[in-house]
Amino acid sequence: MTENLDFLGQLDPDDPKQASQQIANKLRAAILTRRLEPGDKLPSQPDLAARYGVARETVKRALELLRAERLIVTRQGSGAFVRAQTQRAVELRPHIEASFERPHVTIDFAGFSGETLRDALAEALDKVRVGRLAPETIAVRVLISDMTAPMALPARAETQSDDPAVRERAERITRRAADGIIDQVAELGDLGLIRSTTVEVRMHRASPLFKLYILNGEEVFYGFYPVVERTVSIKGEPMAIYDLMGKDVPLFHYAVTDDDASHGTQFVEASRQWFDSVWSTIAYRYDG
């Protein structure tokens, strides 16, 4: 964040709008003009209160207005941040890296294969290897569909039904991603770089229709898999299938805030409850 905060201006005593509205307007202008970039941390509530000569509650009301407009997110113990405005899969990477700044890292994933998670984790784990990140523990849980069981998706387009050959292809993709996550996290533990590393993978028999990432129990990224018809090679022959496309789909970001009734807090809590409910009931161990 820019150190010189003069661009935030001062309050106008002749303006009939309340001080909280004026402060919200100045911060909103800074965000929309990119003086505050996506991901930037806003000045603290005490700093803003001192700058504008108002009570901290006035600043809090201003931030509530911006949060309601989905321009900022607030994180417990960390402050307020400008919300990422390009919410696509590539934006997951810096958030995963940021999650490794905590001493205890937890990542839960539910979806099709976990390829995006595997690739994003690889970059963060590389920084652990060279000492740029140093968490004490890492715990990853992966919840994926069991492609050995009949599925509605992916499916053969011609018959619009389950096809064992299509599932075999999907199973190779999911196993490659799951095994990659297991191996790269376990390696850090084997090298003694992390005090404790655990990766658990469980499977279920429901078709994957969305992807869900829960970072440190405080942030959620959620996106839908669009179903597309495309031709792939199966056993050396072209076949049209209905496939799930996960790369570059929009990911919607929710974060826990200081307000238990906020939309972000409720969505994160509901996501955690959903994940735990599936994990502890219909999911079963992955035998890699």
PDB file of N, CA and C in Angstrom, residues 89-90 92-94 96-97 100 107 109 113-127 129 142 173 176-182 184-185 211 213 246-248:
ATOM      1  N   ALA A  89      -9.216 -18.313 -11.908  1.00  0.00           N
ATOM      2  CA  ALA A  89      -8.424 -19.348 -11.249  1.00  0.00           C
ATOM      3  C   ALA A  89      -7.000 -18.900 -10.966  1.00  0.00           C
ATOM      4  N   VAL A  90      -6.427 -18.111 -11.880  1.00  0.00           N
ATOM      5  CA  VAL A  90      -5.048 -17.683 -11.669  1.00  0.00           C
ATOM      6  C   VAL A  90      -4.903 -16.846 -10.409  1.00  0.00           C
ATOM      7  N   LEU A  92      -6.016 -17.512  -7.613  1.00  0.00           N
ATOM      8  CA  LEU A  92      -5.905 -18.362  -6.437  1.00  0.00           C
ATOM      9  C   LEU A  92      -4.468 -18.441  -5.931  1.00  0.00           C
ATOM     10  N   ARG A  93      -3.524 -18.366  -6.821  1.00  0.00           N
ATOM     11  CA  ARG A  93      -2.116 -18.589  -6.464  1.00  0.00           C
ATOM     12  C   ARG A  93      -1.610 -17.643  -5.381  1.00  0.00           C
ATOM     13  N   PRO A  94      -1.766 -16.318  -5.543  1.00  0.00           N
ATOM     14  CA  PRO A  94      -1.244 -15.447  -4.472  1.00  0.00           C
ATOM     15  C   PRO A  94      -1.932 -15.652  -3.136  1.00  0.00           C
ATOM     16  N   ILE A  96      -3.063 -18.592  -1.985  1.00  0.00           N
ATOM     17  CA  ILE A  96      -2.475 -19.800  -1.403  1.00  0.00           C
ATOM     18  C   ILE A  96      -1.089 -19.479  -0.834  1.00  0.00           C
ATOM     19  N   GLU A  97      -0.329 -18.688  -1.579  1.00  0.00           N
ATOM     20  CA  GLU A  97       0.991 -18.306  -1.069  1.00  0.00           C
ATOM     21  C   GLU A  97       0.855 -17.508   0.221  1.00  0.00           C
ATOM     22  N   PHE A 100       0.403 -19.470   3.366  1.00  0.00           N
ATOM     23  CA  PHE A 100       1.600 -20.110   3.901  1.00  0.00           C
ATOM     24  C   PHE A 100       2.403 -19.176   4.803  1.00  0.00           C
ATOM     25  N   ILE A 107      -5.591 -26.347   4.139  1.00  0.00           N
ATOM     26  CA  ILE A 107      -6.227 -26.156   2.839  1.00  0.00           C
ATOM     27  C   ILE A 107      -7.166 -27.323   2.591  1.00  0.00           C
ATOM     28  N   PHE A 109      -9.900 -28.814  -0.290  1.00  0.00           N
ATOM     29  CA  PHE A 109     -10.340 -28.686  -1.680  1.00  0.00           C
ATOM     30  C   PHE A 109     -11.398 -29.731  -1.981  1.00  0.00           C
ATOM     31  N   SER A 113     -10.490 -32.648 -10.022  1.00  0.00           N
ATOM     32  CA  SER A 113      -9.192 -33.317  -9.972  1.00  0.00           C
ATOM     33  C   SER A 113      -8.174 -32.649  -9.051  1.00  0.00           C
ATOM     34  N   GLY A 114      -8.286 -31.355  -8.836  1.00  0.00           N
ATOM     35  CA  GLY A 114      -7.294 -30.673  -8.021  1.00  0.00           C
ATOM     36  C   GLY A 114      -6.065 -30.255  -8.791  1.00  0.00           C
ATOM     37  N   GLU A 115      -6.127 -30.229 -10.136  1.00  0.00           N
ATOM     38  CA  GLU A 115      -4.962 -29.825 -10.927  1.00  0.00           C
ATOM     39  C   GLU A 115      -4.527 -28.401 -10.607  1.00  0.00           C
ATOM     40  N   THR A 116      -5.503 -27.487 -10.505  1.00  0.00           N
ATOM     41  CA  THR A 116      -5.167 -26.091 -10.207  1.00  0.00           C
ATOM     42  C   THR A 116      -4.523 -25.982  -8.832  1.00  0.00           C
ATOM     43  N   LEU A 117      -5.052 -26.728  -7.857  1.00  0.00           N
ATOM     44  CA  LEU A 117      -4.468 -26.716  -6.513  1.00  0.00           C
ATOM     45  C   LEU A 117      -3.051 -27.259  -6.540  1.00  0.00           C
ATOM     46  N   ARG A 118      -2.830 -28.353  -7.245  1.00  0.00           N
ATOM     47  CA  ARG A 118      -1.485 -28.947  -7.330  1.00  0.00           C
ATOM     48  C   ARG A 118      -0.480 -27.936  -7.877  1.00  0.00           C
ATOM     49  N   ASP A 119      -0.852 -27.242  -8.948  1.00  0.00           N
ATOM     50  CA  ASP A 119       0.068 -26.290  -9.566  1.00  0.00           C
ATOM     51  C   ASP A 119       0.307 -25.076  -8.674  1.00  0.00           C
ATOM     52  N   ALA A 120      -0.754 -24.592  -8.012  1.00  0.00           N
ATOM     53  CA  ALA A 120      -0.604 -23.437  -7.128  1.00  0.00           C
ATOM     54  C   ALA A 120       0.227 -23.801  -5.900  1.00  0.00           C
ATOM     55  N   LEU A 121       0.023 -24.998  -5.365  1.00  0.00           N
ATOM     56  CA  LEU A 121       0.812 -25.450  -4.223  1.00  0.00           C
ATOM     57  C   LEU A 121       2.293 -25.563  -4.574  1.00  0.00           C
ATOM     58  N   ALA A 122       2.578 -25.990  -5.792  1.00  0.00           N
ATOM     59  CA  ALA A 122       3.971 -26.193  -6.194  1.00  0.00           C
ATOM     60  C   ALA A 122       4.772 -24.910  -6.030  1.00  0.00           C
ATOM     61  N   GLU A 123       4.183 -23.770  -6.401  1.00  0.00           N
ATOM     62  CA  GLU A 123       4.910 -22.504  -6.298  1.00  0.00           C
ATOM     63  C   GLU A 123       5.149 -22.122  -4.838  1.00  0.00           C
ATOM     64  N   ALA A 124       4.111 -22.304  -3.995  1.00  0.00           N
ATOM     65  CA  ALA A 124       4.276 -21.972  -2.575  1.00  0.00           C
ATOM     66  C   ALA A 124       5.297 -22.893  -1.914  1.00  0.00           C
ATOM     67  N   LEU A 125       5.256 -24.174  -2.248  1.00  0.00           N
ATOM     68  CA  LEU A 125       6.176 -25.129  -1.636  1.00  0.00           C
ATOM     69  C   LEU A 125       7.615 -24.897  -2.087  1.00  0.00           C
ATOM     70  N   ASP A 126       7.790 -24.404  -3.311  1.00  0.00           N
ATOM     71  CA  ASP A 126       9.139 -24.040  -3.760  1.00  0.00           C
ATOM     72  C   ASP A 126       9.719 -22.946  -2.877  1.00  0.00           C
ATOM     73  N   LYS A 127       8.881 -22.009  -2.436  1.00  0.00           N
ATOM     74  CA  LYS A 127       9.353 -20.925  -1.574  1.00  0.00           C
ATOM     75  C   LYS A 127       9.647 -21.425  -0.164  1.00  0.00           C
ATOM     76  N   ARG A 129      10.964 -24.414   0.306  1.00  0.00           N
ATOM     77  CA  ARG A 129      12.246 -25.102   0.133  1.00  0.00           C
ATOM     78  C   ARG A 129      13.437 -24.148   0.224  1.00  0.00           C
ATOM     79  N   VAL A 142      -8.302 -33.279   0.486  1.00  0.00           N
ATOM     80  CA  VAL A 142      -8.773 -33.250  -0.901  1.00  0.00           C
ATOM     81  C   VAL A 142      -9.965 -34.180  -1.031  1.00  0.00           C
ATOM     82  N   ILE A 173      -6.656 -38.566 -14.834  1.00  0.00           N
ATOM     83  CA  ILE A 173      -6.429 -37.148 -14.547  1.00  0.00           C
ATOM     84  C   ILE A 173      -6.520 -36.885 -13.043  1.00  0.00           C
ATOM     85  N   ARG A 176      -3.546 -38.472 -11.124  1.00  0.00           N
ATOM     86  CA  ARG A 176      -2.290 -37.751 -11.350  1.00  0.00           C
ATOM     87  C   ARG A 176      -2.216 -36.502 -10.474  1.00  0.00           C
ATOM     88  N   ALA A 177      -3.340 -35.779 -10.396  1.00  0.00           N
ATOM     89  CA  ALA A 177      -3.359 -34.558  -9.588  1.00  0.00           C
ATOM     90  C   ALA A 177      -3.282 -34.884  -8.100  1.00  0.00           C
ATOM     91  N   ALA A 178      -4.074 -35.866  -7.651  1.00  0.00           N
ATOM     92  CA  ALA A 178      -4.081 -36.228  -6.230  1.00  0.00           C
ATOM     93  C   ALA A 178      -2.717 -36.733  -5.788  1.00  0.00           C
ATOM     94  N   ASP A 179      -2.103 -37.601  -6.582  1.00  0.00           N
ATOM     95  CA  ASP A 179      -0.784 -38.132  -6.229  1.00  0.00           C
ATOM     96  C   ASP A 179       0.268 -37.029  -6.213  1.00  0.00           C
ATOM     97  N   GLY A 180       0.129 -36.057  -7.134  1.00  0.00           N
ATOM     98  CA  GLY A 180       1.072 -34.946  -7.163  1.00  0.00           C
ATOM     99  C   GLY A 180       1.001 -34.117  -5.897  1.00  0.00           C
ATOM    100  N   ILE A 181      -0.227 -33.848  -5.413  1.00  0.00           N
ATOM    101  CA  ILE A 181      -0.398 -33.085  -4.176  1.00  0.00           C
ATOM    102  C   ILE A 181       0.199 -33.844  -2.996  1.00  0.00           C
ATOM    103  N   ILE A 182      -0.104 -35.135  -2.923  1.00  0.00           N
ATOM    104  CA  ILE A 182       0.415 -35.957  -1.827  1.00  0.00           C
ATOM    105  C   ILE A 182       1.941 -35.945  -1.820  1.00  0.00           C
ATOM    106  N   GLN A 184       4.221 -33.870  -3.273  1.00  0.00           N
ATOM    107  CA  GLN A 184       4.974 -32.625  -3.077  1.00  0.00           C
ATOM    108  C   GLN A 184       4.861 -32.094  -1.649  1.00  0.00           C
ATOM    109  N   VAL A 185       3.720 -32.336  -0.978  1.00  0.00           N
ATOM    110  CA  VAL A 185       3.612 -31.912   0.419  1.00  0.00           C
ATOM    111  C   VAL A 185       4.413 -32.845   1.322  1.00  0.00           C
ATOM    112  N   LYS A 211     -16.099 -26.317  -7.852  1.00  0.00           N
ATOM    113  CA  LYS A 211     -14.828 -26.432  -7.130  1.00  0.00           C
ATOM    114  C   LYS A 211     -14.878 -25.504  -5.931  1.00  0.00           C
ATOM    115  N   TYR A 213     -12.371 -24.155  -2.560  1.00  0.00           N
ATOM    116  CA  TYR A 213     -11.119 -24.097  -1.817  1.00  0.00           C
ATOM    117  C   TYR A 213     -11.382 -23.361  -0.504  1.00  0.00           C
ATOM    118  N   GLY A 246     -12.497 -26.725 -15.870  1.00  0.00           N
ATOM    119  CA  GLY A 246     -12.243 -25.998 -14.639  1.00  0.00           C
ATOM    120  C   GLY A 246     -11.248 -24.864 -14.761  1.00  0.00           C
ATOM    121  N   LYS A 247     -10.374 -24.903 -15.776  1.00  0.00           N
ATOM    122  CA  LYS A 247      -9.343 -23.881 -15.885  1.00  0.00           C
ATOM    123  C   LYS A 247      -9.944 -22.548 -16.328  1.00  0.00           C
ATOM    124  N   ASP A 248      -9.509 -21.483 -15.656  1.00  0.00           N
ATOM    125  CA  ASP A 248      -9.889 -20.114 -16.002  1.00  0.00           C
ATOM    126  C   ASP A 248     -11.358 -19.799 -15.765  1.00  0.00           C
TER     127      ASP A 248
END
